[in-house]
mmCIF file of C-alpha atoms in Angstrom:
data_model
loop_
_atom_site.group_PDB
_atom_site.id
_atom_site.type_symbol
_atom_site.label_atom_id
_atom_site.label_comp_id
_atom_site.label_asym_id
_atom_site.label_seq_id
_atom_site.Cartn_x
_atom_site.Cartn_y
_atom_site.Cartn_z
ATOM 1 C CA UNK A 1 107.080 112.692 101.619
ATOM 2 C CA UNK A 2 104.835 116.570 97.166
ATOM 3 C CA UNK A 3 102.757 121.008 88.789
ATOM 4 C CA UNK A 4 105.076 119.027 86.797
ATOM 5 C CA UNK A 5 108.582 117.802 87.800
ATOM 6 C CA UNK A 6 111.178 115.221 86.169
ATOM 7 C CA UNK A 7 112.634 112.239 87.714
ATOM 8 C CA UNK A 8 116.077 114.773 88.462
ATOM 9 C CA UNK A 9 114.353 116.518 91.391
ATOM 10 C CA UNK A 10 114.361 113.206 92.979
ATOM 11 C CA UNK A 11 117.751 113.030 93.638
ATOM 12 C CA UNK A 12 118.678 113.028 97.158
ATOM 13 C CA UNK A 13 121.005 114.730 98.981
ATOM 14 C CA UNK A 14 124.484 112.555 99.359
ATOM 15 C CA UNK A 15 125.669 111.424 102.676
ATOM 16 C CA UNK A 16 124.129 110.467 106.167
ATOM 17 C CA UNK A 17 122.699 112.836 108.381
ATOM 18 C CA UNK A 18 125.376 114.833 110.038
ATOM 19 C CA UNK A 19 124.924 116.113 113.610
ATOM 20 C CA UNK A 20 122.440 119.105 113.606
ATOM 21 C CA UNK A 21 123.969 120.460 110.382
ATOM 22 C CA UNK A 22 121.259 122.420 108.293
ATOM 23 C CA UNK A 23 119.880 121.616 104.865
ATOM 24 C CA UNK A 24 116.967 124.741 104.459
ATOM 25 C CA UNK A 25 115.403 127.228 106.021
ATOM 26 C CA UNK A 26 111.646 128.525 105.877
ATOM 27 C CA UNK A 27 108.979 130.005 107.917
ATOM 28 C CA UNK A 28 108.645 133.172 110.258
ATOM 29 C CA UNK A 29 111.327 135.246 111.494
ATOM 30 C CA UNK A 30 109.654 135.807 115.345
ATOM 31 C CA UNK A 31 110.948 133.502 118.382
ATOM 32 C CA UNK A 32 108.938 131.215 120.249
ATOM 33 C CA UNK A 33 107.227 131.532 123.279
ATOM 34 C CA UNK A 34 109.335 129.159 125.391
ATOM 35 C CA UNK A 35 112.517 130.205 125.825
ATOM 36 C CA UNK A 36 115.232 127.704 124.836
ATOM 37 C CA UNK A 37 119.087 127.866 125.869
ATOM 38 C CA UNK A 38 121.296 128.473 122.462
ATOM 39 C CA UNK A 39 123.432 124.690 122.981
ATOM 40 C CA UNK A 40 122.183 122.836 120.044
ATOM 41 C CA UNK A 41 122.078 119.899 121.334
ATOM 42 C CA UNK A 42 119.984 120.309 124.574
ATOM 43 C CA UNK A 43 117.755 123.524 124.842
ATOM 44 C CA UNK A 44 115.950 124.375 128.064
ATOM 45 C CA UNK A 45 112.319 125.004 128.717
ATOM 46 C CA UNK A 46 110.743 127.883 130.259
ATOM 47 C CA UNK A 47 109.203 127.861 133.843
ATOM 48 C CA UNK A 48 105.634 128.449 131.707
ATOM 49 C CA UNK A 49 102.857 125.580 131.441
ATOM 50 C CA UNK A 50 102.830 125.329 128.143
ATOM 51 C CA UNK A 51 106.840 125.453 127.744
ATOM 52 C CA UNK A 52 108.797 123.135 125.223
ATOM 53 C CA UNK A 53 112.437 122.737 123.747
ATOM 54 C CA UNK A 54 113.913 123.104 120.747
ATOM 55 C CA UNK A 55 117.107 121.827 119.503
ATOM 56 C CA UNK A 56 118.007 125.396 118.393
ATOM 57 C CA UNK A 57 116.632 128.208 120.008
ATOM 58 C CA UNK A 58 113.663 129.744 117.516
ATOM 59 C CA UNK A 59 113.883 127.364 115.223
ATOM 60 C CA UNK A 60 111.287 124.217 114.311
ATOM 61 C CA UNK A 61 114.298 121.455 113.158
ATOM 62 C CA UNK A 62 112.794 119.178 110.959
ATOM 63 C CA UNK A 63 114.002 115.958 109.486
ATOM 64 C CA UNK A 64 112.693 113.916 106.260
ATOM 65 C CA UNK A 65 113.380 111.336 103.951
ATOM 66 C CA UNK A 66 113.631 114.039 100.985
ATOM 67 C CA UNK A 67 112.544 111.340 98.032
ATOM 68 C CA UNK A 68 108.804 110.720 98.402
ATOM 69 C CA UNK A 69 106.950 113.159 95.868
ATOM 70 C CA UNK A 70 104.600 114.925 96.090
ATOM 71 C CA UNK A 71 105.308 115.100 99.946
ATOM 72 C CA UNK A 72 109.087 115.871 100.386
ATOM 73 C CA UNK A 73 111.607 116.643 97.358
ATOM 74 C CA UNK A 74 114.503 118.032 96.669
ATOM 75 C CA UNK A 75 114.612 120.816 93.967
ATOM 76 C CA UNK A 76 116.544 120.318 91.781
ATOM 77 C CA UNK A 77 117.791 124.682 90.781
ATOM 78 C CA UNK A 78 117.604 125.609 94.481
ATOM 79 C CA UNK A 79 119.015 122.200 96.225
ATOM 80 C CA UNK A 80 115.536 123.067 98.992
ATOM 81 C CA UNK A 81 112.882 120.757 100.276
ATOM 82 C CA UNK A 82 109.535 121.399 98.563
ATOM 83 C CA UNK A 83 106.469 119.775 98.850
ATOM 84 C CA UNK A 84 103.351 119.392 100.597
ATOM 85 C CA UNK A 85 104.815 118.247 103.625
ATOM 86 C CA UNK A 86 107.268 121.231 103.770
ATOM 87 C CA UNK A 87 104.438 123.569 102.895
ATOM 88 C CA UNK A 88 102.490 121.979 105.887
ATOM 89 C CA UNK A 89 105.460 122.382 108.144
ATOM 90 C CA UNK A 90 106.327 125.809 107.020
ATOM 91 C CA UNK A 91 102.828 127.653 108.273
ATOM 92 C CA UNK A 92 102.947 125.229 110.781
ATOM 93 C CA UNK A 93 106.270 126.856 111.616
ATOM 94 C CA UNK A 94 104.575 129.989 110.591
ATOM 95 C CA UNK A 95 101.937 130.117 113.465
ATOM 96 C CA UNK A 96 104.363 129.078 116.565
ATOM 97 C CA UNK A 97 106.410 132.326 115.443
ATOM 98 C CA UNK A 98 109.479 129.742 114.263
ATOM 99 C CA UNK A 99 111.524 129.727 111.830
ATOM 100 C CA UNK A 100 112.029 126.227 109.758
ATOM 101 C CA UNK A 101 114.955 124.302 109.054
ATOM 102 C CA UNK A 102 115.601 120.624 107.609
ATOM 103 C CA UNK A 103 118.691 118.743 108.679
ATOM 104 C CA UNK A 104 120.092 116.659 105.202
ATOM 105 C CA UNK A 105 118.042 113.804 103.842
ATOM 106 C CA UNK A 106 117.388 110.872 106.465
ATOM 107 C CA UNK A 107 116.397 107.189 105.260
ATOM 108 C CA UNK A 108 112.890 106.952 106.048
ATOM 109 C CA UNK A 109 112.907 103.656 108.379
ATOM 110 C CA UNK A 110 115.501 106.145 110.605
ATOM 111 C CA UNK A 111 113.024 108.900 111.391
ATOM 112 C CA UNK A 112 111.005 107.442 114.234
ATOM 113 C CA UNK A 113 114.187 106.244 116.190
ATOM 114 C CA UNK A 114 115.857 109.554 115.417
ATOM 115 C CA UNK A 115 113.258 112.095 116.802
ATOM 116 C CA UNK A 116 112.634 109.061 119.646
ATOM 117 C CA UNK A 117 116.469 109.546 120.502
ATOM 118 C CA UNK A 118 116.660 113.612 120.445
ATOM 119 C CA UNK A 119 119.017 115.740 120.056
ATOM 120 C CA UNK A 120 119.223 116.737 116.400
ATOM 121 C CA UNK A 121 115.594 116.993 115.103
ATOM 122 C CA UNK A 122 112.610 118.528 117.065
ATOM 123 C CA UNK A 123 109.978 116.870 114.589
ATOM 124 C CA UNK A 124 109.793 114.546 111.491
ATOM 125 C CA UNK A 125 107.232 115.305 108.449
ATOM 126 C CA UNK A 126 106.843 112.729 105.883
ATOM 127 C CA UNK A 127 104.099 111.112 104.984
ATOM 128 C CA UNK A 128 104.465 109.062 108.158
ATOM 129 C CA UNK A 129 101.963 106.891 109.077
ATOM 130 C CA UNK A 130 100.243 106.620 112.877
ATOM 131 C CA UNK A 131 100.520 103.211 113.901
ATOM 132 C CA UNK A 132 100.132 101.868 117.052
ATOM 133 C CA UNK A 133 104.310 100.405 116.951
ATOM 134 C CA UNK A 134 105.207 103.688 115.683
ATOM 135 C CA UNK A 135 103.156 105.184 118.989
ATOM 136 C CA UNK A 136 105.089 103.376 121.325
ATOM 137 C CA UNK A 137 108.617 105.549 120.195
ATOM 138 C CA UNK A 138 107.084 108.827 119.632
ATOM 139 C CA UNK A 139 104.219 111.189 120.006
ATOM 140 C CA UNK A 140 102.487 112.321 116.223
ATOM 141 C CA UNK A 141 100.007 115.315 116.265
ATOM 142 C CA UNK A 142 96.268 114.819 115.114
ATOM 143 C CA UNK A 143 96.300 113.639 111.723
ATOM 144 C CA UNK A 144 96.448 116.022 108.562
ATOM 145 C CA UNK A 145 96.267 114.108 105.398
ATOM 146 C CA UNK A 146 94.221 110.610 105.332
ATOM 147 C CA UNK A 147 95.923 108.033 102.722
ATOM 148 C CA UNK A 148 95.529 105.116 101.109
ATOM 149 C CA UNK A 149 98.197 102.359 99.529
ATOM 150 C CA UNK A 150 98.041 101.320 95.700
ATOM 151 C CA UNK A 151 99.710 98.493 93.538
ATOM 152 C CA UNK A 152 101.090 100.017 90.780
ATOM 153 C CA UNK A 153 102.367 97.585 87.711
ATOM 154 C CA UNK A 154 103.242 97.863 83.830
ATOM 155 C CA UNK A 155 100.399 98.726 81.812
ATOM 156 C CA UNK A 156 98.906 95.681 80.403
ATOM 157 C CA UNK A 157 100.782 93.397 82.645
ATOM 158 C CA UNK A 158 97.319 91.984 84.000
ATOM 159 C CA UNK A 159 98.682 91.974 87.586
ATOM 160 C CA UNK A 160 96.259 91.492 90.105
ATOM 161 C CA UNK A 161 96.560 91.067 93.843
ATOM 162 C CA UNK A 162 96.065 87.408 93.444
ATOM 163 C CA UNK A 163 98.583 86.931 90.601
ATOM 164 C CA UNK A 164 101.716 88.856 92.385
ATOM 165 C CA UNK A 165 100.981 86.545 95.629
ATOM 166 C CA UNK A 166 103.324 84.212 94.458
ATOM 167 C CA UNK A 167 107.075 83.329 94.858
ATOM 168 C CA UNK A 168 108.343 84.042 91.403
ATOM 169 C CA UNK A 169 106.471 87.601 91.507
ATOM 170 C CA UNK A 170 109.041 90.253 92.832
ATOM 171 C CA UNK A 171 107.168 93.213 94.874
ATOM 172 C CA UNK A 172 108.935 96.188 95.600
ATOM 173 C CA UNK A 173 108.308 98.898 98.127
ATOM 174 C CA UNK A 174 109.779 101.348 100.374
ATOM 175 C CA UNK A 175 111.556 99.915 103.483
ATOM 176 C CA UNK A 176 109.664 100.412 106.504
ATOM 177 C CA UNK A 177 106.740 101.521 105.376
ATOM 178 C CA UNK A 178 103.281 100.961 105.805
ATOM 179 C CA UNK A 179 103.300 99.429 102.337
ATOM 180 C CA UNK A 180 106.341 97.186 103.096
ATOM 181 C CA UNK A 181 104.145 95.900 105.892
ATOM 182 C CA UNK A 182 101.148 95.163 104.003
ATOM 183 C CA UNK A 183 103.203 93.141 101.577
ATOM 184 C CA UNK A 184 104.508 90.608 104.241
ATOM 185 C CA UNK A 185 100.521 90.293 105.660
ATOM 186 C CA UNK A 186 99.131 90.296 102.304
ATOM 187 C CA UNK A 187 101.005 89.355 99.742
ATOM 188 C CA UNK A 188 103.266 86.354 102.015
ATOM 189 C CA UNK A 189 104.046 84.228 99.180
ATOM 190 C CA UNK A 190 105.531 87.117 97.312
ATOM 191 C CA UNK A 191 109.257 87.922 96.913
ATOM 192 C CA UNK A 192 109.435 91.256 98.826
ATOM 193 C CA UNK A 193 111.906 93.860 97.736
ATOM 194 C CA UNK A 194 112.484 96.656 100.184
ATOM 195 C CA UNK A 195 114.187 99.584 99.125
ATOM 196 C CA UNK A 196 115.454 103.418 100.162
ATOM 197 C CA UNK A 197 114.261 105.111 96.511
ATOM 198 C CA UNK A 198 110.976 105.001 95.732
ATOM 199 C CA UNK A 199 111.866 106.789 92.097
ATOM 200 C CA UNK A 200 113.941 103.975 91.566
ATOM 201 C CA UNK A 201 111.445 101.465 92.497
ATOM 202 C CA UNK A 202 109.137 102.711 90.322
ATOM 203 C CA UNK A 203 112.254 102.992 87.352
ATOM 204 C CA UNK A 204 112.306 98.887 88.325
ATOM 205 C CA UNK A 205 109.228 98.073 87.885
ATOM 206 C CA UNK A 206 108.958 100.157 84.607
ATOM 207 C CA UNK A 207 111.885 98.125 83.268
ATOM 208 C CA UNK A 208 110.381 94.920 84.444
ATOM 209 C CA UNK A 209 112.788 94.275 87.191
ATOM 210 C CA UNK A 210 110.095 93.888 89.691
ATOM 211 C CA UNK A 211 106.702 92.642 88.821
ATOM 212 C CA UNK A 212 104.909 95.730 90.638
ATOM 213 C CA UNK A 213 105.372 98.229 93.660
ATOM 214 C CA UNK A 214 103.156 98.938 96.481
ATOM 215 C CA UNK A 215 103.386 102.727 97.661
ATOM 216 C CA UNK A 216 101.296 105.470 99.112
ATOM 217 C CA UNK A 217 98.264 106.437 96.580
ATOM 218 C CA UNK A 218 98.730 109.696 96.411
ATOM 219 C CA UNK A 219 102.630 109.208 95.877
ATOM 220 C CA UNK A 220 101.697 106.561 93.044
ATOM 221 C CA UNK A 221 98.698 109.302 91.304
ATOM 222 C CA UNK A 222 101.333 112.104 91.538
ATOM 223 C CA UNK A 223 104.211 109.746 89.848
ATOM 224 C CA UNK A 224 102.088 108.364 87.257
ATOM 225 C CA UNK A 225 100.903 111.734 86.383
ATOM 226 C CA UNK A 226 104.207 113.449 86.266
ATOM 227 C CA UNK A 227 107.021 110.722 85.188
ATOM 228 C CA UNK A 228 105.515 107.081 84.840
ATOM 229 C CA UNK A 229 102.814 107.238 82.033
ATOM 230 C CA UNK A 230 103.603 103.818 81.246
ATOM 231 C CA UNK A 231 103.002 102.429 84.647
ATOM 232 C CA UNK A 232 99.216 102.124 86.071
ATOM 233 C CA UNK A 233 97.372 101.672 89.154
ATOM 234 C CA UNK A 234 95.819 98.008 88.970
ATOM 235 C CA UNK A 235 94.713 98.373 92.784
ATOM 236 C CA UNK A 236 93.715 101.284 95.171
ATOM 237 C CA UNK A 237 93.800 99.460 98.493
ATOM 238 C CA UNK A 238 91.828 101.017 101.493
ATOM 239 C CA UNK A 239 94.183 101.119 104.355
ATOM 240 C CA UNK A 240 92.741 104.300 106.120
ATOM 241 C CA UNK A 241 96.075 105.476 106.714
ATOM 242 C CA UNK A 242 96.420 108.650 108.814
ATOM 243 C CA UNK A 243 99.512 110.901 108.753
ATOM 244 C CA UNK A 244 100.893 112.248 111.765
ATOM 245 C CA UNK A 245 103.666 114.723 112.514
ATOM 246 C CA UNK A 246 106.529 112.937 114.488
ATOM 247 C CA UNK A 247 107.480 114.520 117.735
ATOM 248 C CA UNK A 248 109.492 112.732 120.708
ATOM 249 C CA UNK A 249 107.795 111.966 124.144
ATOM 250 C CA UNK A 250 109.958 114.122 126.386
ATOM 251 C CA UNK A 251 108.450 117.150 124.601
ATOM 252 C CA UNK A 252 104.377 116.815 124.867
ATOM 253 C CA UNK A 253 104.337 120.559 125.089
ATOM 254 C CA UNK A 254 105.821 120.674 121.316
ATOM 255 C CA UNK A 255 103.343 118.227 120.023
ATOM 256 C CA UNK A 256 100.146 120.369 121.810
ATOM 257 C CA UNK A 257 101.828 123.846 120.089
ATOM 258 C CA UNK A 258 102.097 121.873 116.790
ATOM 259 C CA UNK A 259 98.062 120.434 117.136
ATOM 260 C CA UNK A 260 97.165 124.008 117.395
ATOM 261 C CA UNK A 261 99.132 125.504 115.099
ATOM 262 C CA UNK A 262 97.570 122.633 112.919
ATOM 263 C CA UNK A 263 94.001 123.781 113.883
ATOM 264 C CA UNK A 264 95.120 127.637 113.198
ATOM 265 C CA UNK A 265 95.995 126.483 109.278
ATOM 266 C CA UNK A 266 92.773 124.647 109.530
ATOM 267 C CA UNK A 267 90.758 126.899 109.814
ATOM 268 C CA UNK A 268 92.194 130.045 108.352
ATOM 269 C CA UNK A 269 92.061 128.112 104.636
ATOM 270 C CA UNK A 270 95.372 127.921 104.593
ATOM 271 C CA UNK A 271 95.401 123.846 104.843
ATOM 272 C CA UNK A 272 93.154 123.574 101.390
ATOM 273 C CA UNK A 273 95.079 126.456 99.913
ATOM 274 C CA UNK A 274 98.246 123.666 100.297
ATOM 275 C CA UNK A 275 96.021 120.531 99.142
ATOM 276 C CA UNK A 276 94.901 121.890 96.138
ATOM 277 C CA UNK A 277 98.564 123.472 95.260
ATOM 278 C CA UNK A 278 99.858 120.002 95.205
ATOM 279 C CA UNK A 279 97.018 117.604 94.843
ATOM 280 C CA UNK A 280 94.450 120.109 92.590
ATOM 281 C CA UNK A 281 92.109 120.076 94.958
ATOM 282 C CA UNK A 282 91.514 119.502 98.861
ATOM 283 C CA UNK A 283 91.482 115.893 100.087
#
């Protein structure tokens, strides 16, 4: 979940997630079209078609793993989410006539059963990947950022695929990811190292704690760039990832709004006015 920025802006948020609690606010300042009771914790629908609930009445509540730059950060003289997945979310937001909220930082392998359980998040942003497991908890919107996953080792180490496939080779990642999957297909003989930080990953394998890290290529282009000049790319690996917004199955009104709200930014410009704020140019 994303310019310059130092390794401080990474630092999450202490503490679980704490009932429906707010950590930020963005977006519009109109109501939405269905009409939604004002209990937190179970909104009601309107008698319309095209009807959906929210967890508080006018408001989008979003939940993230705040730690995954350039997509979702903390900053670090405001204590708000920023990034291009908050961006996204925000005219998202924007469009429905919402207003935005995030609920405090989340783990990232909790999302999915979070916004599958209801209750305290309407939708989940972060650089989360459609798969077809992920499918059978939630509904995601149509894609809006394709991806990629990258090793990323020492400069000069001379890793290669072939030479981390091996059980004295520790390979960390991010813990229930896409990336933490392809390790265990294709890397097997590897010592896998899942972990919640992917800033401190990165810190491990720049201190030769782990031999490399697989992560999200444009998470691994935007850390190199900004913190990690000592660390390189030695493989972009074409995975053909998709991401998808996260959005539970009782609600398939919310997920339609959200696709067209997603077409509206689309179109308008406003999508490549947000990919080339944070990546320098649309993707």
């Amino acid at each position: 979940m994303k310019n310059s920025m130092s390794r401080r802006q990474f630092i999450l948020a202490a503490g679980a997630l704490a009932g429906s609690a707010v950590l930020a606010g963005c977006g519009g300042s109109s109501t939405s079209s269905s009409s939604a009771s004002t209990d937190s914790s179970s909104a009601s629908t309107s008698s319309s078609d095209d009807s959906y609930t929210l967890v508080k009445d006018g408001t989008l509540t979003v939940v993230a793993e705040l730690g995954f730059a350039p997509f979702e950060y903390m900053d670090d003289k405001t204590g708000d989410p920023e990034g291009f997945d908050v961006d996204v979310i925000k005219a998202v937001a924007d469009k429905m006539g919402l207003q935005c909220e995030y609920l405090p930082n989340q783990k990232f392998d909790t999302l999915v059963p979070l916004i599958k359980q209801g209750g305290k998040a309407d939708v989940s942003i972060a650089a989360i990947t459609i798969t077809d497991v992920r499918e059978e908890s939630v509904d995601f919107s149509e894609p809006y950022l394709d991806s990629n996953q990258a090793i990323v080792a020492l400069k000069g180490s001379a890793e290669t695929r072939e030479t981390l496939n091996d059980a004295s080779k520790q390979v960390v990642c991010q813990g229930g990811t896409t990336g933490d999957d392809w390790i265990t297909e294709k890397l097997p003989n590897a010592t896998r190292v899942p972990v919640d930080d992917v800033t401190a990953a990165l810190t491990g394998v720049q201190t030769g704690l782990y031999n490399a890290m697989v992560v999200d290529l444009p998470v691994a282009k935007y850390m190199l760039t900004n913190s990690f000049s000592d660390l390189e790319i030695v493989e972009e690996i074409a995975t053909g990832e998709q991401y998808g917004i996260a959005v539970s199955k009782d609600n398939p009104n919310l997920t339609k709004a959200i696709n067209k709200a997603l077409e509206d930014i689309k179109s308008d410009g406003t999508m490549d006015s947000i990919e080339t704020k944070w990546f320098g140019s649309t993707i």
